[in-house]
Short mmCIF file of C-alpha atoms in Angstrom, two decimals:
data_model
loop_
_atom_site.label_atom_id
_atom_site.label_comp_id
_atom_site.label_asym_id
_atom_site.label_seq_id
_atom_site.Cartn_x
_atom_site.Cartn_y
_atom_site.Cartn_z
CA MET A 1 8.92 67.13 25.05
CA GLU A 2 9.79 68.96 21.89
CA LEU A 3 12.21 67.39 18.95
CA GLY A 4 13.95 69.35 18.57
CA ALA A 5 15.23 68.51 23.32
CA ILE A 6 16.24 65.25 21.68
CA ALA A 7 17.78 66.14 18.63
CA THR A 8 21.46 65.31 20.75
CA ARG A 9 20.48 61.81 20.29
CA GLU A 10 18.85 59.04 18.68
CA PRO A 11 15.27 59.44 19.99
CA THR A 12 13.05 56.51 21.17
CA GLU A 13 10.01 55.81 19.44
CA ALA A 14 8.01 56.83 22.00
CA GLU A 15 9.86 59.87 23.13
CA VAL A 16 8.64 60.89 19.71
CA ILE A 17 5.82 60.21 19.78
CA GLU A 18 4.57 61.71 22.62
CA ALA A 19 7.04 65.42 21.35
CA LEU A 20 4.44 64.91 18.33
CA TYR A 21 1.70 64.43 20.69
CA GLU A 22 2.38 67.74 22.45
CA ARG A 23 2.87 69.48 19.07
CA HIS A 24 -0.07 68.27 17.61
CA HIS A 25 -3.04 67.15 20.38
CA ALA A 26 -4.53 70.21 20.74
CA GLU A 27 -5.88 70.54 16.84
CA VAL A 28 -6.58 66.33 16.68
CA TYR A 29 -8.92 66.53 20.12
CA ARG A 30 -10.39 70.13 18.62
CA LEU A 31 -12.24 67.87 15.47
CA ALA A 32 -12.44 64.90 17.23
CA LEU A 33 -14.74 66.85 19.40
CA ARG A 34 -16.51 68.50 16.60
CA TYR A 35 -17.47 65.86 15.01
CA GLY A 36 -17.59 63.55 18.59
CA GLY A 37 -21.00 66.69 18.54
CA GLY A 38 -18.44 68.12 22.09
CA ARG A 39 -18.22 64.45 23.36
CA VAL A 40 -14.98 64.79 25.51
CA ALA A 41 -14.96 60.38 26.41
CA TRP A 42 -15.19 60.32 22.99
CA ALA A 43 -12.89 63.48 21.57
CA GLU A 44 -10.23 61.61 24.59
CA ASP A 45 -10.50 58.09 22.87
CA VAL A 46 -9.96 59.85 19.32
CA THR A 47 -7.56 60.98 20.30
CA GLN A 48 -5.21 58.43 22.30
CA ASP A 49 -5.76 56.12 18.42
CA VAL A 50 -4.70 58.24 16.75
CA PHE A 51 -1.44 58.73 18.67
CA VAL A 52 -1.17 55.37 19.91
CA SER A 53 -1.56 53.95 16.73
CA LEU A 54 1.45 55.80 15.62
CA ILE A 55 3.59 52.95 17.12
CA GLY A 56 5.53 51.19 14.96
CA ALA A 57 4.74 53.77 12.27
CA VAL A 58 6.62 57.08 13.41
CA HIS A 59 9.57 56.17 10.92
CA ARG A 60 7.14 56.34 8.31
CA LEU A 61 6.63 60.64 9.30
CA ARG A 62 9.92 61.63 8.40
CA GLU A 63 8.54 61.96 4.81
CA VAL A 64 6.36 63.77 6.26
CA GLU A 65 6.72 67.29 5.14
CA ASP A 66 3.06 68.50 6.61
CA LEU A 67 2.82 67.33 9.92
CA GLY A 68 -0.44 69.10 10.86
CA GLY A 69 -1.90 68.21 7.47
CA TRP A 70 -1.51 64.84 7.82
CA PHE A 71 -2.55 64.67 11.39
CA TYR A 72 -6.07 66.84 10.21
CA ARG A 73 -6.74 64.29 7.43
CA VAL A 74 -5.95 60.91 9.58
CA THR A 75 -7.61 62.04 12.06
CA THR A 76 -11.07 63.27 10.25
CA ARG A 77 -10.83 59.95 8.79
CA ARG A 78 -10.82 58.49 11.75
CA CYS A 79 -13.66 60.16 13.43
CA MET A 80 -15.44 59.40 10.00
CA THR A 81 -14.71 55.19 11.17
CA ARG A 82 -15.33 55.46 14.29
CA ILE A 83 -19.04 56.76 13.52
CA SER A 84 -20.28 55.52 10.77
CA ARG A 85 -19.55 51.81 12.89
CA GLU A 86 -21.36 54.15 15.81
CA ARG A 87 -24.48 53.99 13.39
CA PHE A 88 -23.87 51.08 12.52
CA ARG A 89 -23.92 49.54 15.69
CA ALA A 90 -27.01 51.78 16.51
CA LEU A 91 -28.84 49.73 13.32
CA ALA A 92 -31.88 48.19 15.25
CA PRO A 93 -31.26 44.82 13.71
CA VAL A 94 -27.57 44.22 15.13
CA ARG A 95 -28.68 45.71 18.00
CA TRP A 96 -30.84 42.82 18.61
CA PHE A 97 -27.83 40.86 17.62
CA PHE A 98 -25.28 41.56 19.91
CA GLY A 99 -27.96 43.50 22.78
CA ASN A 100 -27.55 47.35 23.87
CA ASP A 101 -23.67 49.10 24.83
CA PRO A 102 -24.34 50.49 28.29
CA PRO A 103 -25.47 54.03 27.74
CA GLU A 104 -22.26 56.16 27.44
CA VAL A 105 -22.70 57.93 30.89
CA GLU A 106 -22.54 61.96 29.75
CA ARG A 107 -20.49 63.95 31.88
CA PRO A 108 -21.81 67.54 34.08
CA ASP A 109 -19.07 69.40 31.58
CA GLU A 110 -20.91 67.93 28.48
CA THR A 111 -24.60 68.26 29.57
CA LEU A 112 -23.79 71.80 30.66
CA ALA A 113 -22.69 72.96 27.21
CA LYS A 114 -25.16 70.75 25.31
CA ARG A 115 -27.91 73.69 27.11
CA SER A 116 -26.08 76.59 25.45
CA GLU A 117 -27.81 77.69 21.73
CA LEU A 118 -24.44 77.12 21.01
CA PHE A 119 -24.34 73.75 20.62
CA ALA A 120 -27.88 73.59 20.01
CA ALA A 121 -26.13 73.54 16.64
CA LEU A 122 -23.90 71.46 16.39
CA GLY A 123 -26.27 68.36 17.46
CA ALA A 124 -27.37 69.44 14.26
CA LEU A 125 -24.64 68.87 12.66
CA ASP A 126 -24.11 65.11 14.08
CA ALA A 127 -27.09 64.69 12.59
CA LEU A 128 -26.25 64.19 9.76
CA PRO A 129 -24.29 61.24 7.95
CA PRO A 130 -20.58 60.37 8.49
CA LYS A 131 -19.66 61.90 4.93
CA GLU A 132 -21.51 64.91 5.31
CA ARG A 133 -21.03 65.96 8.25
CA VAL A 134 -17.27 65.47 7.49
CA ALA A 135 -17.97 66.83 4.34
CA PHE A 136 -20.07 70.19 5.36
CA ALA A 137 -17.03 71.33 8.28
CA MET A 138 -14.36 71.05 6.40
CA HIS A 139 -15.93 73.46 3.92
CA HIS A 140 -18.03 75.10 5.60
CA LEU A 141 -16.19 75.43 9.41
CA ASP A 142 -12.30 74.63 7.79
CA GLY A 143 -12.33 76.15 4.69
CA LYS A 144 -10.78 73.23 2.71
CA GLU A 145 -10.81 72.50 -0.38
CA LEU A 146 -13.29 70.23 -2.53
CA LYS A 147 -10.08 68.46 -3.86
CA GLU A 148 -8.54 68.02 -0.47
CA ILE A 149 -12.27 67.23 0.61
CA GLY A 150 -12.66 64.39 -1.97
CA GLN A 151 -8.54 63.38 -0.91
CA VAL A 152 -9.58 62.56 2.64
CA LEU A 153 -13.22 60.89 1.44
CA GLY A 154 -11.85 59.05 -1.21
CA HIS A 155 -14.34 59.76 -3.84
CA SER A 156 -14.42 63.21 -6.52
CA LYS A 157 -14.70 66.38 -6.12
CA GLY A 158 -17.74 66.08 -8.00
CA TYR A 159 -19.57 63.55 -5.82
CA VAL A 160 -17.79 65.33 -2.39
CA SER A 161 -20.01 68.83 -3.96
CA LYS A 162 -23.29 66.92 -3.93
CA LEU A 163 -22.21 65.32 -0.64
CA ILE A 164 -22.04 68.66 1.16
CA LYS A 165 -25.70 70.02 -0.87
CA ARG A 166 -27.34 67.01 0.63
CA ALA A 167 -25.74 67.88 4.13
CA GLU A 168 -27.00 71.99 3.83
CA GLU A 169 -30.38 70.70 2.29
CA ARG A 170 -30.93 68.68 5.65
CA LEU A 171 -29.44 70.64 7.27
CA GLY A 172 -31.81 73.43 6.82
CA ARG A 173 -34.29 70.74 7.14
CA ILE A 174 -33.22 70.42 10.77
CA SER A 175 -32.96 74.33 11.54
CA SER A 176 -36.89 74.82 9.88
CA VAL B 1 -29.10 75.51 5.31
CA ASN B 2 -28.67 79.35 5.59
CA GLU B 3 -26.42 81.83 7.26
CA ARG B 4 -26.99 82.18 10.35
CA THR B 5 -27.26 77.81 11.02
CA ILE B 6 -23.17 78.57 9.26
CA GLU B 7 -22.17 81.10 11.76
CA ALA B 8 -23.82 79.01 15.24
CA LEU B 9 -21.93 75.97 12.90
CA LYS B 10 -18.52 78.40 13.18
CA ALA B 11 -19.02 79.25 16.89
CA ALA B 12 -20.30 76.14 18.34
CA ASP B 13 -16.67 74.81 16.71
CA ARG B 14 -14.58 77.85 17.94
CA ALA B 15 -15.97 77.39 21.63
CA LEU B 16 -14.74 73.58 21.08
CA ALA B 17 -11.32 74.83 19.69
CA ASP B 18 -10.85 76.76 23.20
CA GLN B 19 -11.90 73.00 25.58
CA THR B 20 -8.22 71.66 25.76
CA ILE B 21 -7.71 67.92 26.53
CA SER B 22 -8.17 66.93 30.56
CA ARG B 23 -5.77 66.32 33.14
CA GLU B 24 -5.86 62.49 33.04
CA ALA B 25 -7.01 61.88 29.50
CA ASP B 26 -3.48 63.60 29.06
CA ARG B 27 -1.62 61.64 31.74
CA ARG B 28 -3.78 58.38 30.16
CA ILE B 29 -2.55 59.03 26.69
CA ARG B 30 1.86 60.45 27.28
CA ALA B 31 1.55 56.91 29.87
CA GLN B 32 0.23 54.96 26.87
CA ILE B 33 2.75 56.30 25.05
CA ARG B 34 5.67 55.29 27.27
CA SER B 35 4.85 51.47 28.37
CA LEU B 36 3.97 51.45 24.33
CA GLU B 37 8.58 50.85 23.79
CA ARG B 38 8.56 48.38 27.01
CA ARG B 39 5.51 46.02 26.16
CA PRO B 40 7.25 42.93 25.07
CA THR B 41 6.13 42.61 21.33
CA ARG B 42 3.14 40.56 21.85
CA ILE B 43 2.92 37.47 19.04
CA ALA B 44 -0.30 37.92 17.22
CA PRO B 45 -1.55 34.00 17.10
CA PHE B 46 -1.56 34.65 13.04
CA ALA B 47 2.29 35.56 13.54
CA LEU B 48 2.74 31.76 15.56
CA ALA B 49 0.21 30.13 12.44
CA ALA B 50 2.62 31.53 9.57
CA ALA B 51 6.09 30.63 11.77
CA SER B 52 4.66 27.35 11.98
CA PHE B 53 3.80 27.12 8.24
CA ALA B 54 7.20 28.32 7.66
CA THR B 55 9.53 25.98 9.47
CA GLY B 56 7.02 23.20 8.14
CA ALA B 57 7.42 24.57 4.15
CA LEU B 58 11.87 24.87 5.19
CA CYS B 59 11.53 21.12 6.23
CA ALA B 60 10.25 20.56 2.91
CA ALA B 61 11.78 22.21 0.87
CA ILE B 62 15.11 20.57 2.54
CA TRP B 63 13.47 16.99 2.64
CA ILE B 64 12.80 18.00 -1.36
CA GLY B 65 16.45 19.23 -1.49
CA ARG B 66 17.57 15.69 -0.81
CA GLU B 67 15.74 13.44 -2.36
CA ALA B 68 16.75 15.91 -5.42
CA ARG B 69 20.16 15.10 -4.79
CA VAL B 70 19.65 10.64 -4.85
CA VAL B 71 19.67 10.78 -9.24
CA PRO B 72 17.68 9.10 -10.48
CA PRO B 73 17.60 6.75 -13.09
CA LYS B 74 18.24 8.63 -16.47
CA GLU B 75 15.90 7.84 -18.80
CA HIS B 76 16.18 7.79 -22.70
CA LEU B 77 13.99 7.26 -24.98
CA GLY B 78 11.39 6.24 -22.30
CA LEU B 79 13.73 3.91 -21.37
CA HIS B 80 15.43 3.29 -17.80
CA ALA B 81 19.73 2.27 -17.78
CA ALA B 82 20.18 0.82 -14.81
CA GLU B 83 23.39 1.91 -14.14
CA PRO B 84 24.65 4.75 -13.89
CA THR B 85 27.47 4.39 -15.12
CA CYS B 86 26.44 3.20 -18.89
CA GLN B 87 27.90 4.66 -21.19
CA LEU B 88 24.93 6.00 -23.67
CA GLU B 89 24.99 8.96 -25.83
CA SER B 90 21.28 9.57 -26.70
CA THR B 91 19.61 11.70 -29.18
CA SER B 92 16.09 12.59 -29.38
CA ASP B 93 15.47 9.70 -31.73
CA ARG B 94 18.46 7.08 -30.97
CA MET B 95 20.85 6.28 -28.33
CA THR B 96 24.21 4.82 -28.27
CA VAL B 97 25.49 2.20 -25.56
CA GLY B 98 28.51 1.45 -25.63
CA GLY B 99 29.99 -1.41 -23.79
CA THR B 100 26.86 -3.30 -22.11
CA CYS B 101 23.69 -1.43 -20.46
CA LEU B 102 20.89 -2.69 -18.53
CA LEU B 103 18.02 -0.54 -20.22
CA GLU B 104 14.32 -0.66 -18.49
CA GLU B 105 11.62 0.12 -18.79
CA GLU B 106 7.70 -1.66 -17.31
CA GLY B 107 7.43 -4.75 -19.19
CA PHE B 108 10.89 -5.39 -21.35
CA SER B 109 14.35 -4.80 -20.27
CA ILE B 110 17.25 -5.01 -22.42
CA LEU B 111 20.39 -6.12 -22.15
CA ALA B 112 22.01 -3.88 -24.84
CA SER B 113 26.09 -4.24 -25.82
CA ASN B 114 27.55 -2.02 -28.19
CA ALA B 115 24.60 -1.36 -29.80
CA VAL B 116 22.18 1.67 -31.19
CA ILE B 117 19.20 1.75 -30.47
CA SER B 118 15.64 3.54 -31.60
CA ARG B 119 12.11 3.84 -30.05
CA GLU B 120 9.47 4.34 -32.84
CA GLY B 121 6.38 4.52 -30.99
CA ALA B 122 5.44 1.45 -28.98
CA ALA B 123 8.50 -0.69 -30.80
CA VAL B 124 11.88 -0.70 -30.23
CA ARG B 125 14.10 -0.45 -33.41
CA VAL B 126 17.79 -2.57 -33.14
CA ALA B 127 19.98 -0.63 -35.71
CA ARG B 128 23.04 -1.91 -34.66
CA GLY B 129 24.53 -4.26 -32.30
CA THR B 130 23.52 -6.47 -29.69
CA ALA B 131 20.55 -6.58 -27.51
CA THR B 132 18.92 -9.17 -25.00
CA PHE B 133 15.40 -8.90 -24.45
CA ASP B 134 13.75 -9.99 -21.76
CA VAL B 135 9.59 -8.88 -22.20
CA ALA B 136 7.43 -9.66 -19.50
CA PRO B 137 4.56 -12.62 -20.14
CA VAL B 138 1.80 -9.43 -22.94
CA PRO B 139 -2.12 -10.97 -21.72
CA PRO B 140 -4.01 -11.82 -24.33
CA GLY B 141 -6.03 -8.86 -26.94
CA LYS B 142 -3.36 -6.76 -25.61
CA GLN B 143 -0.89 -5.76 -28.68
CA PRO B 144 1.98 -7.73 -28.67
CA PHE B 145 5.69 -5.85 -28.27
CA ARG B 146 7.80 -5.65 -31.56
CA VAL B 147 11.46 -5.53 -31.96
CA LEU B 148 12.70 -3.92 -35.56
CA VAL B 149 14.96 -5.63 -37.00
CA SER B 150 16.68 -4.64 -40.50
CA GLY B 151 15.07 -7.32 -41.59
CA GLY B 152 11.51 -7.61 -40.30
CA VAL B 153 10.18 -7.04 -37.17
CA ILE B 154 9.28 -9.92 -34.66
CA GLU B 155 6.54 -10.10 -32.51
CA VAL B 156 7.38 -11.02 -28.76
CA ILE B 157 4.42 -12.66 -26.58
CA GLY B 158 7.08 -13.00 -23.95
CA THR B 159 10.52 -14.45 -23.86
CA ARG B 160 13.71 -13.68 -24.07
CA PHE B 161 15.90 -13.33 -26.91
CA VAL B 162 19.02 -12.09 -28.36
CA VAL B 163 19.40 -10.10 -31.17
CA ILE B 164 22.30 -9.23 -33.32
CA GLU B 165 22.14 -6.16 -35.97
CA ASN B 166 25.05 -5.25 -38.09
CA GLY B 167 22.93 -2.33 -40.21
CA ASP B 168 21.74 -4.85 -42.89
CA ARG B 169 22.06 -7.88 -41.26
CA GLY B 170 21.28 -9.59 -38.42
CA ARG B 171 20.11 -12.37 -36.73
CA VAL B 172 17.67 -13.60 -33.33
CA GLU B 173 17.74 -16.15 -31.54
CA LEU B 174 15.56 -17.13 -29.39
CA VAL B 175 16.22 -18.66 -25.27
CA HIS B 176 12.73 -18.84 -24.60
CA GLY B 177 8.89 -18.20 -24.42
CA LYS B 178 7.26 -17.55 -28.17
CA ILE B 179 8.30 -15.74 -30.76
CA ARG B 180 7.35 -14.56 -34.48
CA PHE B 181 9.48 -13.31 -37.12
CA ILE B 182 8.04 -11.22 -39.94
CA ALA B 183 10.41 -10.08 -43.01
CA GLU B 184 9.96 -7.30 -44.89
CA SER B 185 8.33 -9.57 -47.68
CA GLY B 186 5.47 -10.54 -45.57
CA ASP B 187 6.79 -13.72 -45.19
CA THR B 188 6.30 -14.83 -40.94
CA SER B 189 7.42 -17.62 -39.94
CA GLU B 190 7.12 -18.59 -35.28
CA LEU B 191 11.35 -19.26 -33.35
CA SER B 192 10.74 -22.17 -30.61
CA PRO B 193 12.93 -22.08 -27.75
CA GLY B 194 17.06 -22.77 -28.82
CA GLU B 195 15.93 -21.81 -32.57
CA GLY B 196 17.21 -18.74 -34.63
CA LEU B 197 16.67 -16.97 -37.67
CA SER B 198 18.84 -15.05 -39.38
CA TRP B 199 18.57 -11.97 -42.15
CA PRO B 200 18.19 -11.17 -45.39
CA LYS B 201 18.23 -14.55 -46.42
CA ALA B 202 16.82 -16.51 -44.67
CA ILE B 203 13.22 -16.78 -43.02
CA ALA B 204 12.56 -20.05 -42.17
CA PRO B 205 13.82 -20.97 -38.78
CA ILE B 206 17.38 -22.25 -38.67
CA ALA B 207 17.63 -25.51 -36.50
CA PRO B 208 19.46 -24.24 -32.77
CA PRO B 209 22.69 -24.25 -33.18
CA PRO B 210 25.16 -27.43 -31.96
CA PRO B 211 25.32 -27.92 -28.40
CA GLU B 212 29.69 -27.89 -29.31
CA PRO B 213 31.22 -24.63 -29.24
CA LEU B 214 31.14 -22.33 -32.52
CA PRO B 215 34.97 -22.82 -33.07
CA VAL B 216 34.76 -26.20 -33.11
CA VAL B 217 31.31 -25.80 -35.20
CA GLU B 218 33.82 -24.21 -38.11
CA ALA B 219 36.38 -25.91 -37.52
CA HIS B 220 34.45 -28.76 -39.02
CA GLY B 221 32.84 -27.23 -41.80
CA ALA B 222 29.10 -27.63 -40.50
CA GLU B 223 27.84 -23.93 -40.70
CA PRO B 224 29.51 -21.32 -44.02
CA LYS B 225 31.19 -18.24 -41.91
CA PRO B 226 29.80 -14.95 -42.31
CA ARG B 227 32.87 -13.72 -44.01
CA PRO B 228 34.36 -14.91 -46.61
CA ASN B 229 37.23 -14.25 -46.76
CA ALA B 230 38.33 -14.80 -43.10
CA PRO B 231 41.61 -16.45 -42.14
CA PRO B 232 40.98 -19.79 -40.80
CA VAL B 233 40.80 -20.06 -37.25
CA ARG B 234 42.37 -22.17 -35.37
CA ALA B 235 40.92 -23.75 -31.85
CA PRO B 236 42.49 -23.83 -28.99
CA LYS B 237 42.80 -27.15 -27.97
CA ALA B 238 40.47 -27.19 -24.96
CA LEU B 239 38.10 -26.54 -26.72
CA GLU B 240 38.43 -28.85 -29.26
CA VAL B 241 38.85 -31.51 -26.54
CA ALA B 242 36.47 -30.17 -24.61
CA ALA B 243 33.33 -32.00 -24.96
CA PRO B 244 30.20 -29.68 -24.10
CA PRO B 245 28.41 -30.00 -21.23
CA VAL B 246 25.12 -32.12 -21.68
CA GLU B 247 23.72 -30.09 -18.30
CA ALA B 248 24.59 -26.52 -20.05
CA ARG B 249 22.89 -23.61 -18.96
CA ALA B 250 21.24 -20.23 -20.42
CA LEU B 251 22.15 -17.40 -18.71
CA ASP B 252 19.45 -16.63 -16.02
CA SER B 253 17.85 -13.44 -14.66
CA ASN B 254 19.55 -13.80 -11.43
CA THR B 255 23.01 -14.02 -13.58
CA THR B 256 21.89 -11.17 -15.25
CA ALA B 257 20.76 -8.71 -12.89
CA GLU B 258 23.81 -9.52 -10.30
CA LEU B 259 26.04 -8.46 -13.31
CA ALA B 260 23.89 -5.30 -13.40
CA ARG B 261 24.02 -4.43 -10.31
CA LEU B 262 27.40 -4.79 -9.53
CA ARG B 263 28.43 -2.60 -12.35
CA ALA B 264 26.10 -0.04 -11.10
CA GLU B 265 27.62 0.30 -8.00
CA GLY B 266 30.51 0.75 -9.99
CA ARG B 267 32.15 -2.45 -8.37
CA TYR B 268 34.16 -3.29 -11.35
CA GLU B 269 36.49 -5.99 -9.97
CA GLU B 270 34.35 -8.01 -8.97
CA ALA B 271 31.72 -8.28 -12.09
CA VAL B 272 35.18 -9.49 -13.75
CA SER B 273 36.00 -12.11 -10.74
CA LEU B 274 31.94 -13.48 -11.86
CA LEU B 275 32.39 -13.54 -14.98
CA ALA B 276 35.40 -15.33 -14.53
CA ARG B 277 33.64 -18.37 -11.97
CA LEU B 278 30.57 -17.86 -14.75
CA LEU B 279 32.51 -18.61 -17.63
CA ASP B 280 33.83 -22.23 -15.73
CA GLU B 281 30.15 -23.07 -15.70
CA PRO B 282 28.55 -25.07 -18.42
CA PHE B 283 26.37 -22.36 -19.92
CA GLU B 284 25.05 -22.85 -23.33
CA PRO B 285 27.99 -21.73 -25.52
CA ARG B 286 25.81 -18.02 -26.60
CA SER B 287 25.33 -17.70 -23.11
CA ALA B 288 28.76 -18.43 -22.37
CA GLU B 289 29.59 -16.40 -25.82
CA LEU B 290 28.07 -13.42 -23.33
CA LEU B 291 29.55 -13.28 -20.60
CA SER B 292 32.92 -14.18 -22.35
CA PHE B 293 32.71 -10.64 -23.73
CA GLU B 294 30.90 -9.26 -21.50
CA ARG B 295 34.66 -9.59 -19.16
CA ALA B 296 36.96 -8.46 -21.70
CA SER B 297 34.67 -5.42 -22.90
CA ILE B 298 34.05 -3.93 -18.71
CA LEU B 299 38.12 -4.67 -18.99
CA ASP B 300 38.47 -2.90 -21.76
CA ARG B 301 35.79 0.10 -21.35
CA GLN B 302 35.40 0.40 -17.42
CA LEU B 303 39.09 -0.56 -15.41
CA ARG B 304 40.61 0.40 -18.99
CA ASP B 305 43.08 -2.54 -18.08
CA ARG B 306 44.86 -2.82 -21.56
CA ASP B 307 46.52 -5.94 -21.20
CA ARG B 308 44.05 -7.64 -19.62
CA ALA B 309 41.27 -6.52 -21.83
CA CYS B 310 43.87 -7.57 -24.61
CA THR B 311 44.03 -10.91 -22.83
CA ALA B 312 40.50 -11.17 -22.61
CA TYR B 313 39.87 -10.20 -26.24
CA GLU B 314 42.26 -13.07 -27.69
CA ALA B 315 40.48 -15.27 -24.90
CA HIS B 316 36.81 -14.38 -26.23
CA ARG B 317 38.39 -14.51 -30.54
CA ALA B 318 39.82 -17.65 -29.48
CA ARG B 319 37.42 -19.45 -28.16
CA PHE B 320 33.99 -17.63 -30.20
CA SER B 321 35.84 -16.89 -33.56
CA GLY B 322 33.58 -15.96 -36.16
CA GLY B 323 30.80 -15.61 -33.23
CA ARG B 324 29.16 -12.49 -33.35
CA TYR B 325 30.53 -9.79 -31.40
CA ASP B 326 34.08 -10.96 -33.43
CA ARG B 327 33.66 -7.18 -34.90
CA GLU B 328 33.54 -5.70 -32.12
CA ILE B 329 37.05 -6.78 -30.93
CA ARG B 330 38.61 -7.69 -34.13
CA GLU B 331 37.77 -2.86 -33.87
CA ARG B 332 38.80 -3.08 -30.28
CA ILE B 333 42.32 -4.99 -30.61
CA GLU B 334 43.00 -2.59 -33.30
CA ILE B 335 42.22 0.87 -30.98
CA LEU B 336 44.49 -0.60 -28.57
CA SER B 337 47.20 -1.90 -29.76
CA CYS B 338 46.65 -4.74 -28.32
CA GLY B 339 50.52 -6.97 -28.71
CA GLY B 340 51.49 -4.30 -30.79
CA ASN B 341 50.58 -5.91 -34.08
CA SER B 342 47.19 -5.60 -35.80
CA PRO B 343 44.86 -9.10 -35.64
CA GLU B 344 45.55 -9.28 -38.91
CA GLY B 345 49.41 -9.48 -38.31
CA ARG B 346 48.91 -12.10 -34.88
CA GLU B 347 47.02 -14.05 -37.37
#
């Protein structure tokens, strides 16, 4: 459903969100898949989170000119938060305190994909700390400027540069 | 990191971009988005708590507002005017009482009549007018309550007494208890119940006033007149022949409180009736004089009944000629133009 199709009357909030989903979900899903290391269920969850969280906040989007850029930033931040939370939960003391989560069941298509050489590289990216992963991917894969990366991460250009350098060194060690 | 690794990552990213979200996930997300609008608003627990708090705060505000509307007794110079209808003019350092007002503070009360009163620390200064003090007993070792007058200081241990101050001269009359008068010269004099003392001249306590009403006393010349040029006063026959009652009593605090209550409630006619009844009772002369003046003052200032006020003032002057309120009464009679003649003209 396109925004224009429902312009003849005042669209409901759900209709607006569905229209936004229609237009932007592919990009959101792609980013989620990247930062999730190719995990489909993880990416689907992130996609769902991004659009469901719009309920009650659609009116604020009317002032956003570049909706694509807005979804890019929101999805990246959401992925980074999710990765950080997962890494925290993976710490030994935390696992001991909260107990072990049941292991995620890997879907057959994911297993197949990971066998390929392409996804081996993605696995190396998955080994990076969240901020380094995001900074590296935004810089090398999406060609974003340091300033824009800094806006997403909430850091200065200098610190972003440092994060990218660290990520490069870490990836170099992994690949060698 | 070498170029090969970056290229491999880019290739993997492109491969991911070719993947689309599964149909199941797509259906699930769309269904969830559509259901959001139909979902009833869930009241978060904190919202419920906030609503309860807001309700409580609103009730408290209403209650406080209602309480605030109950006008507390006005405070003037640390003294609470027990009567909201008191004619008080108060500045930062003194208050002028028109008519009669009951002023209260912890430990003492003042029934002030046409008086100018100020505070000097814990002490009360009577600059002008008549003030009846009722002071609770002061515990031993504590500073006595002090009343400042033009002629010196009155130290009070716990008693009731009347101060009449005319600016440069005045008089104190002790009803009961014990007071010490310290003149400006440093001379001290202790007064016993029934005794009075005038200043600036006399420092020794004067003898208790004779039981006869003042007009009779003056008619016999027992006490010098305060003003030598005052015209001779003709005492009414009834007073001349009436012997002072042996069981004459002083004004008690219950009567004072009852009068104050009637005044506070604006029941002036009842106050006048009560005063008329009291005036028929055998009160000692000074109390009777106060009651008589009070009645005339209410008729004049509160009820604004000129004719009855004039009658009351004339009756008072006839009965208590040359008394404590003579000056005020003469002024009021002049202002009211009682009988269309000046008081001097009638005399």
